[in-house]
Amino acid sequence: MAVYTDITEDDLSAFLEAYDVGQLTSYKGIAEGVENSNFLLHTTKGAYILTLYEKRVNAGDLPFFLGLMHHLADRGLSCPLPLPRADGELLGELSGRPAAVISFLEGMWLRKPEAKHCREVGKALAEMHLAGQGFDLKRPNALSVGGWRPLWVNSEARADEVQTGLKDEISAELAHLENHWPKTLPDGVIHADLFPDNVFFLGDQLSGLIDFYFACNDYLAYDVAVCLNSWCFEKNGSYNITKGMALLSGYESVRKLTAGEVEALPLLCRGSALRFFLTRLYDWLMTPAGALVVKKDPLEYLTKIRFHRAIVSSAEYGLRIEGASA
Amino acid sequence: MAVYTDITEDDLSAFLEAYDVGQLTSYKGIAEGVENSNFLLHTTKGAYILTLYEKRVNAGDLPFFLGLMHHLADRGLSCPLPLPRADGELLGELSGRPAAVISFLEGMWLRKPEAKHCREVGKALAEMHLAGQGFDLKRPNALSVGGWRPLWVNSEARADEVQTGLKDEISAELAHLENHWPKTLPDGVIHADLFPDNVFFLGDQLSGLIDFYFACNDYLAYDVAVCLNSWCFEKNGSYNITKGMALLSGYESVRKLTAGEVEALPLLCRGSALRFFLTRLYDWLMTPAGALVVKKDPLEYLTKIRFHRAIVSSAEYGLRIEGASA
């Protein structure tokens, strides 16, 4: 939610000459994207997003992110499409930063999603998983099980500042997940951050998925776990099984979960909740007081970790399991 | 440059029902306007700006600002036009704040304006002064000569933290301006803040004036002084007389300055420079360290005060004075 880099009209107009977007008529820095600077452009041909990639994004990952969006859009998924330059490249440079021009997606993210929207999200997630097949670049998930301990090491000593007992509880949780993390599940390209603010709707129709800057290769069902965590809990911390059923049945209307995935789901949910807990805890402890940044409460995800720890079967998430009583 | 208030799609859609703007298709918080929250809306009918007025703006002034934009746009000035609601009101309420929907003006502000642009600005300023005639609401300029001492009283004791000797120099400057401020000059509605970021261009064509939230009643020539200060100095502090000539001749191509205005111009320039010096100094001293706000350097305006103090005749600004040698 910040614009880090200002750009001059001259530089921008010169930059845009390499693109088939018509004449620039306005550009506004928009309050979207924590990691990058984003501008909404109007030109004589329409609306576009200009993204300048700031230092927190590894420039080596950009071909993966932009290539993936292109791959997915080519296969009919509604997502932002990076426009090619006259030289065929998807990436240029502006104000000393890697920069891309991306199609503008109409739609709004839902501050109060309902079960019917969760169903659409589940469906779109599965469509993305299928559309991602055949994308040939690879990007391992740096924030999967192997990445949690390095994060934890940096926060562990101060964790009890946030809540007494946190140090022991999270240490045990992390050890459990490291020891029991599944070894083989169907994998592919996952979004890895499909929170409500990354899904656009027009009315009740899902109009697109955005922000692929955490996308990577990992277990597909891990992405389902991320969505259950981010879409199906109420603000008071309770799990809304109606939303869970909708999300999971939406997903399975496109791609059936395997028996292995169904069995692993509670553990994947714990892992996904721990991942967001750890990054939020890190930001919480490391962000200087007074900085005008919205710090997200890590404890929201502690509640979720505890909920998942008590789950015995994926049926408790609302998953319809063949031959089982839900 | 901030979005202070988030709004939900439901609230916004309900709010927009009172306006003839079609169906909402997207809205983005934009990094514009220091005092208010601004959103760029796309609807099935086009693009609009939604402004939520935050606490720093006096709600009692909003009818003046919105009415003025309406008055000016009606008279052919290119400026944002507040759209009326079905009940005829220009102001509604959203997320607990006064809110207005305003036409979207295409164009870009110039980071590096040239003399030809200064000419356009001078012309547009004079056009605004003429178009403002007949607007019947009044708003005295709280940041004119009578408002400077209260500002100074709050900063005076700490002024030498910024530069040694500042306390004495500014005290003397303020006393001089209070004693010599003109008593009668042509007055009317002035913009009072027509800096480069408040003037849009498409190519070299001026496409509109924005941000009327400092507009007020004051001497028209004071507005000229604000523009000379904000458009005609180079980054190194030197006055660019080519730009000054362009701005002043652009202005006089629409409205001739009176003999009294010509004579008063150096003093008005000193006063306008002091006004921006004082507000910047106040913000500089009062903004807590670490706050993510761009603090504008007050010393930029100290340089300008000193320059104007040495001016003997308005001809030195590039003003063509009849019967005088420039």
XYZ file of C-alpha atoms in Angstrom:
652
model
C 0.000 0.000 0.000
C 2.547 2.518 -1.072
C 4.110 4.313 -3.960
C 7.836 4.249 -3.416
C 9.089 5.668 -6.701
C 7.836 8.776 -8.431
C 8.153 8.960 -12.185
C 8.214 11.924 -14.517
C 5.821 12.235 -17.396
C 8.742 12.505 -19.854
C 10.346 9.295 -18.619
C 7.035 7.478 -18.626
C 6.057 8.621 -22.107
C 9.470 7.560 -23.443
C 9.160 4.195 -21.674
C 5.706 3.602 -23.153
C 6.924 4.094 -26.714
C 8.048 0.463 -26.677
C 4.458 -0.662 -26.007
C 1.377 -0.726 -28.201
C -0.771 1.232 -25.736
C -1.503 4.523 -27.505
C -0.865 7.944 -25.986
C -0.644 8.460 -22.242
C -3.398 10.723 -20.862
C -2.960 10.278 -17.099
C -1.189 8.242 -14.461
C -1.870 7.968 -10.754
C 0.098 6.201 -8.088
C -2.268 3.701 -6.477
C -2.356 2.441 -2.941
C -1.970 -1.214 -3.846
C 0.798 -3.742 -3.581
C 2.991 -3.753 -0.496
C 6.162 -4.716 -2.314
C 5.993 -2.624 -5.484
C 5.044 0.784 -6.820
C 1.885 0.662 -8.896
C 0.380 3.270 -11.187
C -2.951 3.281 -12.938
C -2.441 4.590 -16.471
C -5.078 5.922 -18.808
C -4.125 6.081 -22.469
C -5.998 6.700 -25.683
C -6.387 2.903 -25.852
C -7.614 2.142 -22.343
C -6.463 1.528 -18.792
C -3.294 -0.257 -17.712
C -1.292 -0.973 -14.594
C 2.355 0.034 -14.514
C 4.368 -1.836 -11.899
C 7.835 -0.798 -10.774
C 9.533 -3.610 -8.903
C 11.175 -2.350 -5.755
C 14.127 -3.870 -3.970
C 12.168 -6.333 -1.850
C 11.338 -8.279 -5.000
C 14.125 -10.451 -6.365
C 14.648 -9.329 -9.969
C 15.628 -12.901 -10.853
C 12.072 -14.000 -10.056
C 10.394 -11.527 -12.425
C 10.572 -13.727 -15.539
C 8.762 -16.422 -13.525
C 6.002 -14.078 -12.315
C 5.430 -12.316 -15.630
C 5.803 -15.492 -17.687
C 3.294 -17.225 -15.422
C 0.683 -14.479 -15.800
C 1.161 -14.682 -19.546
C 0.881 -18.471 -19.493
C -2.274 -18.416 -17.377
C -3.957 -15.648 -19.374
C -3.149 -17.512 -22.593
C -5.019 -20.501 -21.175
C -8.096 -18.454 -20.454
C -7.618 -17.633 -16.800
C -8.735 -14.110 -15.986
C -5.607 -12.500 -14.594
C -3.520 -9.439 -15.399
C -1.643 -9.880 -18.677
C 1.834 -8.354 -18.970
C 2.083 -6.596 -22.315
C 5.050 -7.320 -24.536
C 7.344 -4.538 -25.680
C 8.183 -4.044 -29.334
C 11.256 -6.250 -28.734
C 9.103 -9.039 -27.338
C 10.275 -8.609 -23.742
C 7.746 -8.440 -20.898
C 10.104 -6.448 -18.696
C 11.548 -2.979 -19.231
C 13.289 -0.443 -17.014
C 11.945 2.853 -15.685
C 13.409 5.195 -13.053
C 16.171 2.655 -12.488
C 13.776 -0.157 -11.667
C 12.499 -3.186 -13.554
C 9.043 -2.270 -14.805
C 6.122 -3.917 -16.588
C 2.901 -2.724 -18.174
C 0.016 -5.000 -17.309
C -3.566 -5.118 -18.505
C -6.034 -3.465 -16.130
C -8.576 -5.830 -14.628
C -11.921 -4.333 -13.718
C -13.407 -5.614 -10.474
C -13.338 -5.098 -6.738
C -12.125 -7.214 -3.887
C -14.712 -8.106 -1.316
C -14.304 -6.832 2.209
C -17.096 -9.184 3.354
C -17.067 -12.291 1.167
C -19.955 -14.729 1.484
C -20.140 -18.475 0.902
C -21.142 -18.015 -2.744
C -17.951 -16.047 -3.313
C -15.876 -18.721 -1.578
C -17.267 -21.217 -4.048
C -16.119 -19.028 -6.952
C -12.676 -18.684 -5.423
C -12.321 -22.443 -4.970
C -13.303 -22.947 -8.582
C -10.880 -20.286 -9.863
C -8.063 -21.720 -7.755
C -8.533 -25.163 -9.294
C -8.729 -23.591 -12.762
C -5.461 -21.832 -12.053
C -3.883 -25.119 -10.933
C -4.901 -26.787 -14.184
C -3.910 -23.801 -16.326
C -0.486 -23.735 -14.658
C 0.362 -27.167 -16.038
C 3.000 -26.960 -18.724
C 4.518 -23.722 -17.472
C 8.188 -24.556 -17.702
C 9.888 -22.117 -15.337
C 10.323 -23.253 -11.734
C 10.358 -21.318 -8.490
C 10.547 -23.303 -5.259
C 8.384 -22.004 -2.409
C 10.804 -20.166 -0.146
C 8.024 -19.811 2.425
C 7.178 -23.513 2.693
C 8.216 -25.800 5.536
C 11.957 -25.370 4.899
C 11.687 -21.591 5.164
C 9.891 -21.366 8.472
C 12.746 -22.134 10.850
C 14.980 -19.322 9.522
C 12.050 -16.932 10.053
C 11.398 -18.309 13.525
C 15.043 -18.061 14.573
C 14.805 -14.301 14.048
C 11.666 -13.875 16.177
C 11.849 -16.684 18.728
C 13.672 -14.795 21.473
C 11.102 -11.966 21.476
C 7.961 -14.025 20.785
C 6.774 -13.917 24.389
C 6.608 -10.113 24.095
C 3.549 -10.689 21.946
C 1.964 -13.379 24.138
C 3.327 -15.353 27.044
C 4.020 -18.981 26.149
C 4.275 -18.270 22.442
C 7.920 -19.308 22.241
C 7.254 -22.844 23.479
C 4.016 -23.311 21.601
C 5.390 -22.261 18.225
C 8.642 -24.167 18.688
C 6.636 -27.353 19.274
C 4.319 -26.604 16.364
C 7.215 -26.000 13.996
C 8.989 -29.198 15.060
C 5.793 -31.180 14.558
C 5.246 -29.787 11.082
C 8.876 -30.347 10.067
C 8.609 -33.976 11.183
C 5.246 -34.726 9.607
C 5.194 -32.569 6.477
C 3.988 -34.695 3.530
C 6.698 -35.981 1.232
C 4.696 -36.552 -1.935
C 1.523 -34.812 -3.017
C 0.407 -33.543 -6.431
C 2.375 -30.395 -7.107
C 2.403 -27.590 -9.617
C 2.230 -23.823 -9.787
C 0.401 -22.319 -6.816
C -0.675 -18.737 -6.128
C 0.362 -19.017 -2.464
C -1.312 -15.743 -1.418
C -4.898 -15.878 -2.671
C -6.383 -13.710 0.068
C -9.623 -11.788 -0.551
C -7.724 -8.668 -1.648
C -6.244 -10.655 -4.538
C -9.553 -11.744 -6.028
C -11.731 -9.333 -7.976
C -15.480 -9.584 -8.402
C -17.992 -7.720 -10.520
C -21.214 -8.191 -8.613
C -21.104 -11.839 -7.523
C -19.074 -12.895 -10.556
C -15.399 -13.507 -10.037
C -13.630 -11.272 -12.566
C -10.027 -12.197 -11.952
C -7.100 -13.188 -9.780
C -4.255 -10.737 -9.195
C -0.870 -10.397 -7.481
C 1.133 -13.437 -8.517
C 4.271 -12.226 -6.718
C 4.297 -15.104 -4.258
C 3.502 -17.732 -6.903
C 5.799 -20.742 -6.857
C 5.935 -24.509 -7.210
C 4.510 -26.445 -4.295
C 1.750 -28.868 -3.362
C -1.515 -27.805 -4.968
C -3.449 -28.625 -1.813
C -1.278 -26.189 0.126
C -2.906 -23.430 -1.946
C -6.303 -24.772 -0.880
C -5.121 -24.540 2.723
C -4.082 -20.897 2.214
C -7.572 -20.127 0.907
C -9.363 -21.938 3.729
C -7.334 -19.845 6.162
C -7.917 -16.546 4.423
C -11.543 -16.916 3.260
C -13.352 -19.189 5.689
C -12.696 -17.755 9.146
C -14.842 -15.010 10.608
C -13.350 -11.930 12.238
C -14.070 -13.433 15.665
C -11.766 -16.373 14.837
C -14.484 -18.968 14.242
C -14.328 -21.263 11.229
C -17.353 -20.910 8.935
C -17.970 -24.403 7.663
C -20.555 -23.169 5.152
C -17.828 -21.128 3.502
C -15.440 -24.075 3.777
C -17.921 -26.403 2.062
C -18.475 -23.846 -0.671
C -14.774 -23.279 -1.268
C -13.917 -26.977 -1.294
C -16.847 -28.031 -3.463
C -16.033 -25.174 -5.840
C -12.488 -26.450 -6.058
C -13.546 -30.063 -6.546
C -16.034 -29.116 -9.253
C -12.924 -28.485 -11.365
C -10.261 -30.713 -9.826
C -10.885 -33.591 -7.394
C -8.568 -33.771 -4.407
C -6.669 -37.073 -4.169
C -6.964 -39.310 -1.116
C -3.477 -38.208 -0.067
C -4.437 -34.551 -0.294
C -7.605 -35.098 1.705
C -5.628 -36.811 4.434
C -2.922 -34.131 4.463
C -5.262 -31.141 4.441
C -5.356 -30.506 8.222
C -1.576 -30.533 8.363
C -1.317 -28.279 5.307
C -3.743 -25.868 6.981
C -1.608 -25.824 10.127
C 1.467 -25.197 7.996
C -0.145 -22.421 6.004
C -1.409 -20.766 9.182
C 2.078 -21.009 10.686
C 3.600 -19.452 7.555
C 1.420 -16.347 7.838
C 1.841 -16.262 11.592
C 5.624 -16.244 11.212
C 5.841 -13.519 8.572
C 3.399 -11.354 10.508
C 5.252 -11.939 13.767
C 8.508 -11.006 12.075
C 7.028 -7.787 10.661
C 5.370 -7.062 14.012
C 8.637 -7.303 15.903
C 10.867 -5.697 13.289
C 8.787 -2.716 12.114
C 9.964 0.379 13.957
C 7.376 2.061 16.162
C 5.886 5.089 14.458
C 6.312 3.767 10.902
C 3.113 4.415 8.985
C 2.641 0.795 7.985
C -0.356 -1.323 8.852
C 1.030 -4.170 10.909
C -1.133 -7.260 10.613
C -1.819 -9.002 13.884
C 0.050 -12.324 14.063
C -2.336 -13.575 16.753
C -5.120 -13.907 14.177
C -3.083 -16.772 12.752
C -2.275 -18.266 16.142
C -6.008 -18.814 16.601
C -6.083 -20.598 13.253
C -3.090 -22.795 14.076
C -4.860 -23.933 17.255
C -8.083 -24.597 15.385
C -6.347 -26.799 12.809
C -4.408 -28.662 15.490
C -7.713 -29.949 16.838
C -8.983 -31.151 13.458
C -9.221 -34.921 13.085
C -10.550 -35.267 9.539
C -10.847 -32.995 6.502
C -14.587 -33.553 6.726
C -14.512 -31.012 9.546
C -13.552 -28.360 6.990
C -16.703 -29.130 5.058
C -15.108 -31.466 2.575
C -17.497 -34.078 1.234
C -15.589 -37.338 1.562
C -16.860 -40.263 -0.522
C -18.065 -43.138 1.551
C -17.591 -41.190 4.761
C -20.182 -39.537 6.922
C -19.606 -35.793 7.008
C -0.320 11.450 -0.664
C -2.278 9.028 1.392
C -5.443 7.031 1.651
C -6.716 7.400 5.171
C -10.093 5.719 4.929
C -10.848 2.371 3.334
C -14.303 1.814 1.930
C -16.202 -1.363 1.217
C -17.601 -2.132 -2.186
C -21.104 -2.471 -0.703
C -20.979 0.945 0.948
C -19.569 2.542 -2.165
C -22.121 0.976 -4.504
C -24.937 2.108 -2.212
C -23.439 5.621 -2.028
C -23.185 5.825 -5.816
C -26.864 5.043 -6.308
C -27.578 8.726 -5.692
C -25.393 9.678 -8.682
C -25.887 9.305 -12.402
C -22.603 7.482 -12.957
C -23.601 3.974 -14.084
C -22.347 0.769 -12.468
C -19.111 0.676 -10.492
C -16.477 -1.596 -12.047
C -13.381 -0.734 -9.994
C -11.999 1.685 -7.439
C -8.426 2.304 -6.373
C -7.100 4.465 -3.595
C -4.757 6.967 -5.221
C -1.654 8.587 -3.814
C -2.869 12.143 -4.253
C -4.071 14.839 -1.936
C -2.369 15.319 1.394
C -5.515 16.285 3.250
C -8.113 13.882 1.874
C -8.634 10.293 0.780
C -9.009 10.004 -2.972
C -10.168 7.074 -5.070
C -10.174 6.674 -8.814
C -13.434 5.021 -9.841
C -14.183 3.278 -13.100
C -17.839 2.800 -13.914
C -19.766 1.718 -16.961
C -19.976 5.435 -17.801
C -16.349 6.494 -17.367
C -13.793 7.554 -14.776
C -14.437 9.645 -11.668
C -12.649 10.811 -8.550
C -14.223 10.062 -5.197
C -12.969 12.329 -2.423
C -13.528 11.628 1.260
C -12.853 14.722 3.325
C -10.747 13.923 6.355
C -10.630 15.802 9.607
C -8.002 18.365 8.575
C -10.527 19.908 6.198
C -13.153 22.102 7.797
C -16.505 20.659 6.732
C -17.969 24.161 6.813
C -15.683 25.103 3.914
C -16.831 22.296 1.620
C -19.803 24.159 0.126
C -17.352 26.938 -0.844
C -14.855 24.550 -2.487
C -17.414 22.411 -4.296
C -19.581 25.349 -5.250
C -16.544 27.150 -6.618
C -15.495 24.223 -8.808
C -19.025 24.067 -10.109
C -19.106 27.812 -10.743
C -15.752 27.755 -12.561
C -16.550 24.691 -14.657
C -19.894 26.235 -15.614
C -17.966 29.231 -16.934
C -15.767 27.074 -19.120
C -12.697 26.680 -16.925
C -11.250 23.194 -17.153
C -11.373 21.971 -13.574
C -12.873 19.000 -11.769
C -16.650 19.194 -11.675
C -18.458 17.878 -8.582
C -21.408 15.800 -9.711
C -24.800 16.470 -8.186
C -26.686 13.728 -6.381
C -30.265 12.918 -7.262
C -31.320 15.360 -4.505
C -29.241 18.136 -6.071
C -26.607 18.167 -3.330
C -22.905 18.141 -4.241
C -21.920 16.559 -0.949
C -22.854 13.155 0.444
C -21.556 10.977 3.257
C -19.544 7.763 3.029
C -17.766 5.809 5.771
C -18.697 8.559 8.195
C -17.039 11.308 6.172
C -18.303 14.025 3.868
C -17.737 12.751 0.333
C -18.051 14.007 -3.236
C -17.889 12.439 -6.685
C -15.922 14.610 -9.067
C -15.306 14.370 -12.790
C -11.963 12.816 -13.695
C -9.599 15.159 -15.499
C -7.142 13.556 -17.880
C -3.673 15.059 -17.855
C -0.365 14.949 -16.028
C 1.456 17.429 -13.883
C 4.885 18.435 -15.069
C 7.889 17.574 -12.950
C 10.043 19.838 -15.147
C 7.902 22.678 -16.464
C 9.358 24.947 -19.125
C 8.691 28.592 -19.975
C 5.974 27.667 -22.473
C 4.110 25.868 -19.695
C 4.499 28.847 -17.375
C 2.802 30.965 -20.025
C -0.152 28.562 -20.082
C -0.370 28.621 -16.303
C -0.384 32.407 -16.197
C -3.147 32.455 -18.782
C -5.220 29.854 -16.935
C -4.781 31.680 -13.636
C -6.139 34.900 -15.131
C -8.999 32.955 -16.706
C -9.774 31.510 -13.311
C -9.753 34.992 -11.770
C -12.244 36.227 -14.341
C -14.400 33.100 -14.119
C -14.523 33.447 -10.330
C -16.360 36.755 -10.585
C -19.939 36.436 -9.467
C -19.322 33.453 -7.191
C -21.297 34.511 -4.155
C -19.842 32.451 -1.296
C -16.951 34.003 0.604
C -13.977 32.438 2.344
C -11.324 34.761 3.757
C -7.731 33.643 3.283
C -6.738 32.237 6.660
C -3.143 31.979 5.423
C -2.763 35.617 4.386
C -0.874 38.259 6.343
C -3.145 38.029 9.404
C -2.548 34.292 9.706
C 1.227 34.312 9.664
C 1.946 35.532 13.179
C -0.080 32.742 14.848
C 1.908 30.227 12.789
C 5.182 31.937 13.636
C 4.431 32.052 17.355
C 4.335 28.252 17.338
C 7.679 27.858 15.579
C 9.678 30.929 16.585
C 11.370 29.495 19.669
C 12.749 26.533 17.710
C 13.462 28.265 14.397
C 17.205 28.478 14.994
C 17.274 24.659 15.144
C 16.755 24.786 11.392
C 19.243 27.585 10.695
C 21.065 29.952 13.016
C 19.705 33.485 12.796
C 16.361 32.395 11.414
C 14.443 33.653 14.438
C 15.601 37.231 14.018
C 15.428 37.283 10.248
C 11.872 35.963 10.041
C 10.654 38.140 12.927
C 11.888 41.203 11.065
C 10.450 39.988 7.765
C 7.052 39.339 9.308
C 6.960 42.749 11.009
C 7.867 44.448 7.733
C 5.135 42.630 5.824
C 2.541 43.334 8.507
C 3.401 47.025 8.353
C 3.516 47.363 4.586
C 0.916 44.874 3.363
C -1.256 46.584 0.716
C -4.624 47.812 1.909
C -6.513 47.858 -1.356
C -5.886 45.823 -4.456
C -8.308 44.111 -6.856
C -9.613 41.058 -5.093
C -11.661 38.007 -5.895
C -11.489 34.241 -5.702
C -7.926 32.947 -5.797
C -6.595 29.397 -6.029
C -3.856 30.150 -3.472
C -1.947 26.889 -4.117
C -1.377 26.648 -7.865
C 1.865 24.689 -7.693
C 2.956 22.504 -10.618
C 1.303 19.412 -9.113
C -2.060 21.171 -9.336
C -1.924 21.880 -13.061
C -2.464 19.135 -15.619
C -1.115 19.077 -19.148
C -1.703 16.836 -22.130
C 1.451 17.286 -24.152
C 2.127 21.030 -23.964
C -1.570 21.893 -23.659
C -2.851 22.804 -20.244
C -5.765 20.452 -19.606
C -6.959 21.662 -16.239
C -6.466 23.073 -12.769
C -7.116 20.889 -9.726
C -7.154 20.960 -5.922
C -9.198 24.007 -4.949
C -9.004 23.189 -1.242
C -7.022 26.314 -0.391
C -9.146 28.587 -2.602
C -10.359 31.745 -0.875
C -10.985 35.446 -1.335
C -7.873 37.577 -1.475
C -5.922 39.914 -3.756
C -5.768 38.461 -7.256
C -2.128 39.498 -7.611
C -1.273 37.432 -4.537
C -2.168 34.365 -6.614
C 0.271 35.576 -9.276
C 2.913 35.816 -6.569
C 2.227 32.219 -5.469
C 2.735 31.081 -9.058
C 5.950 33.061 -9.555
C 7.283 31.387 -6.422
C 6.243 27.888 -7.359
C 6.870 27.875 -11.135
C 9.722 30.268 -11.880
C 12.546 29.269 -9.555
C 15.028 26.553 -10.475
C 15.979 23.790 -8.076
C 19.226 25.609 -7.320
C 17.243 28.579 -5.984
C 17.815 30.904 -8.945
C 14.934 32.862 -10.433
C 14.346 32.054 -14.113
C 13.277 35.338 -15.633
C 12.349 33.667 -18.920
C 9.752 31.655 -17.043
C 8.691 34.759 -15.131
C 8.183 36.722 -18.352
C 6.190 33.843 -19.816
C 3.981 33.486 -16.769
C 3.329 37.215 -16.423
C 2.700 37.812 -20.132
C 0.403 34.774 -20.184
C -1.515 36.268 -17.283
C -1.683 39.732 -18.856
C -2.868 38.310 -22.176
C -6.129 37.667 -20.326
C -6.148 40.222 -17.508
C -3.906 43.306 -17.267
C -2.376 43.966 -13.880
C -3.245 47.377 -12.473
C -0.560 49.924 -11.591
C -1.178 49.168 -7.924
C -0.694 45.449 -8.457
C 2.502 45.994 -10.400
C 3.871 48.122 -7.599
C 2.826 45.671 -4.899
C 4.087 42.538 -6.646
C 7.505 42.298 -4.931
C 5.870 42.620 -1.526
C 3.197 40.064 -2.441
C 5.942 37.700 -3.560
C 7.723 38.149 -0.231
C 4.467 37.495 1.581
C 3.627 34.419 -0.448
C 7.134 33.050 0.079
C 6.818 33.679 3.823
C 3.447 31.909 3.908
C 4.914 28.683 2.454
C 8.045 29.068 4.545
C 5.950 29.257 7.711
C 3.699 26.274 7.011
C 6.692 24.177 5.983
C 8.652 25.244 9.034
C 5.721 24.342 11.241
C 5.388 20.894 9.643
C 9.162 20.445 9.781
C 9.293 21.123 13.498
C 6.069 19.366 14.436
C 6.213 16.157 12.393
C 7.518 13.377 14.620
C 10.798 11.809 13.504
C 10.184 8.520 11.734
C 6.751 9.464 10.369
C 6.570 8.383 6.747
C 5.644 11.818 5.485
C 7.651 13.807 2.991
C 8.655 16.949 4.861
C 9.180 19.833 2.472
C 12.265 21.877 3.174
C 11.324 25.310 4.539
C 14.717 26.693 3.511
C 13.716 26.531 -0.157
C 11.328 29.347 0.671
C 13.840 31.269 2.773
C 15.952 31.597 -0.383
C 12.909 32.995 -2.172
C 12.109 35.467 0.599
C 15.654 36.814 0.362
C 15.471 37.059 -3.412
C 12.237 39.076 -3.300
C 13.586 41.348 -0.572
C 16.247 42.553 -3.003
C 13.765 43.271 -5.807
C 13.301 46.967 -6.584
C 10.781 46.824 -9.426
C 8.392 44.237 -10.829
C 10.295 44.546 -14.093
C 12.918 42.340 -12.452
C 10.372 39.488 -12.477
C 10.100 39.826 -16.241
C 7.007 41.995 -16.198
C 6.736 44.246 -19.215
C 5.945 47.659 -17.751
C 4.504 50.236 -20.159
C 6.789 53.200 -20.634
C 9.497 51.639 -18.502
C 12.739 50.038 -19.568
C 12.836 46.397 -18.512
